[in-house]
C-alpha positions as protocol buffer text, in pm:
chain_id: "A"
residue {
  index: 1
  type: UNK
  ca { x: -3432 y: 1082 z: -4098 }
}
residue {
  index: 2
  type: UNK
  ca { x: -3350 y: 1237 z: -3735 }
}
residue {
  index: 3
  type: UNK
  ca { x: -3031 y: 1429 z: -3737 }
}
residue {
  index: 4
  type: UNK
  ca { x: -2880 y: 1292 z: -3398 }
}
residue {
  index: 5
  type: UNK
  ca { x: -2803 y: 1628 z: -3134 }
}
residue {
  index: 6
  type: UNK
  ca { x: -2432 y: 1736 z: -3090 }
}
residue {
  index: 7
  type: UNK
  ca { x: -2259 y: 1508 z: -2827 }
}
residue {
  index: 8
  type: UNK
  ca { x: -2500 y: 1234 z: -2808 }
}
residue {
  index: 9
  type: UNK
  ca { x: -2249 y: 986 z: -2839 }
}
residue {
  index: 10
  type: UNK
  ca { x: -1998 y: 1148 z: -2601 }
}
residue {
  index: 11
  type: UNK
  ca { x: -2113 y: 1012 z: -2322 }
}
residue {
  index: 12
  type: UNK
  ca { x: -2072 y: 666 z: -2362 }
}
residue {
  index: 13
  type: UNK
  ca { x: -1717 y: 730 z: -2547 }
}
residue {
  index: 14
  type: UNK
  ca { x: -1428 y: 627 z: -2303 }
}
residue {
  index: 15
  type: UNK
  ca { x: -1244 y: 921 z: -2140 }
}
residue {
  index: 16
  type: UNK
  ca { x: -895 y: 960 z: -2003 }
}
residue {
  index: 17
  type: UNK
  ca { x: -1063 y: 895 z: -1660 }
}
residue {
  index: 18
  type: UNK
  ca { x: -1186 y: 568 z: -1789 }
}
residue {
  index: 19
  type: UNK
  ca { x: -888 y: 520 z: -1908 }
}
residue {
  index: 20
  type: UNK
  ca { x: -695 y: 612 z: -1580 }
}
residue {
  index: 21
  type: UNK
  ca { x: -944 y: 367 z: -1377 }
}
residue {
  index: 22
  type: UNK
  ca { x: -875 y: 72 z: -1602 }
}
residue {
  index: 23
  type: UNK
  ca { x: -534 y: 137 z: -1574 }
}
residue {
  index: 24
  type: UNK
  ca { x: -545 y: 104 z: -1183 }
}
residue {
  index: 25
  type: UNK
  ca { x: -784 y: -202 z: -1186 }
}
residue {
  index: 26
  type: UNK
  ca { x: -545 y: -341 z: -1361 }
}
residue {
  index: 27
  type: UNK
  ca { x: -242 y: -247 z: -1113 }
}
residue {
  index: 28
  type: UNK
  ca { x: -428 y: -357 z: -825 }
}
residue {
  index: 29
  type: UNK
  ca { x: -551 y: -664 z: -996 }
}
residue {
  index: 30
  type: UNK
  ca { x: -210 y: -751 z: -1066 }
}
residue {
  index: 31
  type: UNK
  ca { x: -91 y: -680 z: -737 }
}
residue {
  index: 32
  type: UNK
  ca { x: -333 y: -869 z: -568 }
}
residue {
  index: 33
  type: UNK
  ca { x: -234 y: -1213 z: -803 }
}
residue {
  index: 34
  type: UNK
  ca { x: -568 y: -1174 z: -920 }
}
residue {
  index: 35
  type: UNK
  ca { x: -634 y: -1333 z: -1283 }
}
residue {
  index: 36
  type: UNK
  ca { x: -859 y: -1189 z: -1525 }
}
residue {
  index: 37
  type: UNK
  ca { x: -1107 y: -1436 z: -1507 }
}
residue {
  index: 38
  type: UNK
  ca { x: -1136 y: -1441 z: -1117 }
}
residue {
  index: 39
  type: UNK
  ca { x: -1207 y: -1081 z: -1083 }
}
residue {
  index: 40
  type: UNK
  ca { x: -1436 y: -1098 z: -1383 }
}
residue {
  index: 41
  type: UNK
  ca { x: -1618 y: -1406 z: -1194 }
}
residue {
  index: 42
  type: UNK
  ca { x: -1641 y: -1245 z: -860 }
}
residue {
  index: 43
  type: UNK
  ca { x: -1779 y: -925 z: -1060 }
}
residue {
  index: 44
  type: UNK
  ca { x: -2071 y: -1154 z: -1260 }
}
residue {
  index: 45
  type: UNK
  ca { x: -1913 y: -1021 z: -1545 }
}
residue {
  index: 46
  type: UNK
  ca { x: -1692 y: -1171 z: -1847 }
}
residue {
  index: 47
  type: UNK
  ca { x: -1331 y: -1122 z: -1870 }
}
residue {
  index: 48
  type: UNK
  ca { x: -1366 y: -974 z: -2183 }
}
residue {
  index: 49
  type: UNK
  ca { x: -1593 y: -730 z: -2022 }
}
residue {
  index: 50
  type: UNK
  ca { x: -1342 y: -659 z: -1797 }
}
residue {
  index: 51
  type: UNK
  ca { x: -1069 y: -624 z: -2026 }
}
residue {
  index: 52
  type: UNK
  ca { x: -1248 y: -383 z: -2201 }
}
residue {
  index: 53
  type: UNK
  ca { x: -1277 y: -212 z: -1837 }
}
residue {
  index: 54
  type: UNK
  ca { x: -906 y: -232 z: -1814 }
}
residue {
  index: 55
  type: UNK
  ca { x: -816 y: -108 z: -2142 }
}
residue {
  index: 56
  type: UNK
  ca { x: -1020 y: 191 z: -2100 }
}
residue {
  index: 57
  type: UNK
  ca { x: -1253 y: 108 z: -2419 }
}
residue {
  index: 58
  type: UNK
  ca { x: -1544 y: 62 z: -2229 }
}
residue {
  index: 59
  type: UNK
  ca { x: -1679 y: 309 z: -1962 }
}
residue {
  index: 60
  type: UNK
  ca { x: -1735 y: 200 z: -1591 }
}
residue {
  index: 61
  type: UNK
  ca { x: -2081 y: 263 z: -1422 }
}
residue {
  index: 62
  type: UNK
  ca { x: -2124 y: 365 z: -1103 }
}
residue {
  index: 63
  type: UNK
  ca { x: -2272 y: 12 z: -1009 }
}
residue {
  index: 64
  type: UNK
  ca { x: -1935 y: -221 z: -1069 }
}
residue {
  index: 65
  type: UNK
  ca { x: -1676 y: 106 z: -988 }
}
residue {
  index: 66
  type: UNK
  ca { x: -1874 y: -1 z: -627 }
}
residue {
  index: 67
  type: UNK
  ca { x: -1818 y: -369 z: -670 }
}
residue {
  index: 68
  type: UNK
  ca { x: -1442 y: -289 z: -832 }
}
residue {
  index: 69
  type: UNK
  ca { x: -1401 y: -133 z: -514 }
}
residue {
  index: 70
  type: UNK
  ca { x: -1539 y: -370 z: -247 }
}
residue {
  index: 71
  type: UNK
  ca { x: -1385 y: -665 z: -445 }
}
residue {
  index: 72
  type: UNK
  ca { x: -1029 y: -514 z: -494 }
}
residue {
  index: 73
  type: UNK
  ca { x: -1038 y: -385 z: -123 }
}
residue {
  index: 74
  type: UNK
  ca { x: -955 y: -43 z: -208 }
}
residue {
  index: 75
  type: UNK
  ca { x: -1181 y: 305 z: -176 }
}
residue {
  index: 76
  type: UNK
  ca { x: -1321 y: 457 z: -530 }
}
residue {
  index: 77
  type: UNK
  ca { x: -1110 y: 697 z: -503 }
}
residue {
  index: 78
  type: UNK
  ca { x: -785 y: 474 z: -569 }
}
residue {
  index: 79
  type: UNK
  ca { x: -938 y: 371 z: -871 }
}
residue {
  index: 80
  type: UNK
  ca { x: -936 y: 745 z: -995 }
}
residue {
  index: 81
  type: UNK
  ca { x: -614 y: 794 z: -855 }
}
residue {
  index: 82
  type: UNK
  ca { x: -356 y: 966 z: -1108 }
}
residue {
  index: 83
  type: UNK
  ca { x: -47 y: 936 z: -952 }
}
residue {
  index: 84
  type: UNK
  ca { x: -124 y: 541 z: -850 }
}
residue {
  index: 85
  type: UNK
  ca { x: 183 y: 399 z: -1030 }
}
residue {
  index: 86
  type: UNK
  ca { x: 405 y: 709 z: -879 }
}
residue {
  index: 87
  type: UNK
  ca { x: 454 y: 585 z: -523 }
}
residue {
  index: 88
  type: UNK
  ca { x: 749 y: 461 z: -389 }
}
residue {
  index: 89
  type: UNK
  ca { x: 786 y: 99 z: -405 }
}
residue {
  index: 90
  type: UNK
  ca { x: 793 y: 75 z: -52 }
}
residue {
  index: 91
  type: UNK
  ca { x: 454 y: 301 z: -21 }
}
residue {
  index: 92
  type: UNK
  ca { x: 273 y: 95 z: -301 }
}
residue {
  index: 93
  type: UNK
  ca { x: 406 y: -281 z: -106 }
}
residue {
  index: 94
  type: UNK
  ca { x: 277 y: -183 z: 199 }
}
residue {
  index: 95
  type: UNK
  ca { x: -41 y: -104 z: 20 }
}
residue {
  index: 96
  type: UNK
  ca { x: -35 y: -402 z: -150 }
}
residue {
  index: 97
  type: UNK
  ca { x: -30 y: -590 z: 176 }
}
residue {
  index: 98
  type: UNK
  ca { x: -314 y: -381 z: 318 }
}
residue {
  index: 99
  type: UNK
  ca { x: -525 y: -456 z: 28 }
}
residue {
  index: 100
  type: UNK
  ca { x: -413 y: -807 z: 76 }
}
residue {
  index: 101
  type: UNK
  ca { x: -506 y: -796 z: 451 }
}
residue {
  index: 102
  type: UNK
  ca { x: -830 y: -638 z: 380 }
}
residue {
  index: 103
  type: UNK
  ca { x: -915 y: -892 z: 133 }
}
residue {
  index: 104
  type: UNK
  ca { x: -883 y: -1156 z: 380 }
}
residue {
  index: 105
  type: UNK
  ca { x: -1058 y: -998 z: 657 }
}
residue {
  index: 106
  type: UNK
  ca { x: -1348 y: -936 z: 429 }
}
residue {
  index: 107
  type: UNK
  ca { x: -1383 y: -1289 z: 271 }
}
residue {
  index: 108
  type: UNK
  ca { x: -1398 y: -1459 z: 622 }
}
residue {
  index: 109
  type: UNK
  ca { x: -1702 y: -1529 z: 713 }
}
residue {
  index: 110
  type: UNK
  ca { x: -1636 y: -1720 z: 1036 }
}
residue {
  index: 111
  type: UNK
  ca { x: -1744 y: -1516 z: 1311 }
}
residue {
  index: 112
  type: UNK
  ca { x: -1502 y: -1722 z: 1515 }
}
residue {
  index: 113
  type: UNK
  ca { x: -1203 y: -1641 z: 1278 }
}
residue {
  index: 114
  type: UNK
  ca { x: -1267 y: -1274 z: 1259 }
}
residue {
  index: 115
  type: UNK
  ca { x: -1266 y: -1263 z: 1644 }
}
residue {
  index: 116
  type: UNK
  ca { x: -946 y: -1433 z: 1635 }
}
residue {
  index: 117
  type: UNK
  ca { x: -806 y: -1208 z: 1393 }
}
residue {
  index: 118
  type: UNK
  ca { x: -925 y: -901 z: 1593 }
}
residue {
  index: 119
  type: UNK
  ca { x: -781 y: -1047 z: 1896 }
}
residue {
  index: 120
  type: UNK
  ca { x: -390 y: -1075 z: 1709 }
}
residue {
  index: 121
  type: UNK
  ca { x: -405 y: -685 z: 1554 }
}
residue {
  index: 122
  type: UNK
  ca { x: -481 y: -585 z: 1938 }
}
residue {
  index: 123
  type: UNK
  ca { x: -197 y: -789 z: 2071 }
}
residue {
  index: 124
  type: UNK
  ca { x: 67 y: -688 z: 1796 }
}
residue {
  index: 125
  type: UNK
  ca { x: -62 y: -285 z: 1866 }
}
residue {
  index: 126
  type: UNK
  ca { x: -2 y: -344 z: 2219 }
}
residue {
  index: 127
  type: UNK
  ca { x: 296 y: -448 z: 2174 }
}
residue {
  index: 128
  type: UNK
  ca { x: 405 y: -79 z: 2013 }
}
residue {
  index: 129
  type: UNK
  ca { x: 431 y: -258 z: 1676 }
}
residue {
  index: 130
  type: UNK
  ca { x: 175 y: -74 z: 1468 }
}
């Protein structure tokens, strides 16, 4: 019988960075009023899949920390982000409402919509409000 080599398992065993990324796909899931099953559908995943993800038992690859990313509307590196659940509150609702924002912008597919859109950020920056 083959002896398996030192550390074969290790890299599919969950890590405190795994860990740490479920945690915040899980924060900004939450924040975002996102259920477990509609993230897991947009992902073409199960929700127990992704509950795993969350939980940290499972590891992420590199091909759904992209789609986490793109469907959350955050960069990767807020997923690996430590000190996530540190911010102020006022810091972490204004990027709630940017993820929020950029979650709508990226949905519409309307090219007619997105120009409109476009054309109220300009006029509230030229106003001096942003």
């Amino acid at each position: 019988m083959k002896k398996p080599r030192p550390g074969a398992n290790a890299a599919r065993t969950a890590t405190e960075v795994d860990r740490q990324v479920g945690h915040n796909v899980r924060r900004i899931r939450n924040a975002l009023g996102l259920t477990l099953m509609e993230l897991s559908e947009q992902l073409g995943i199960s929700h127990q899949q992704l509950q795993k993800y969350e939980t940290g038992s499972n590891r992420l690859s590199a091909g759904i920390l992209m789609a986490m990313s793109e469907r959350l509307g955050v960069p990767i590196s807020e997923l690996f982000d430590a000190g996530g659940t540190t911010k102020k509150s006022s810091e972490s609702e204004s990027d709630r409402l940017k993820v929020v924002c950029r979650r709508v912008i990226e949905r519409t597919r309307s090219r007619k919509t997105l120009d409109l859109m476009a054309r109220v950020l300009k006029a509230i920056d030229e106003n001096g409000s942003l």
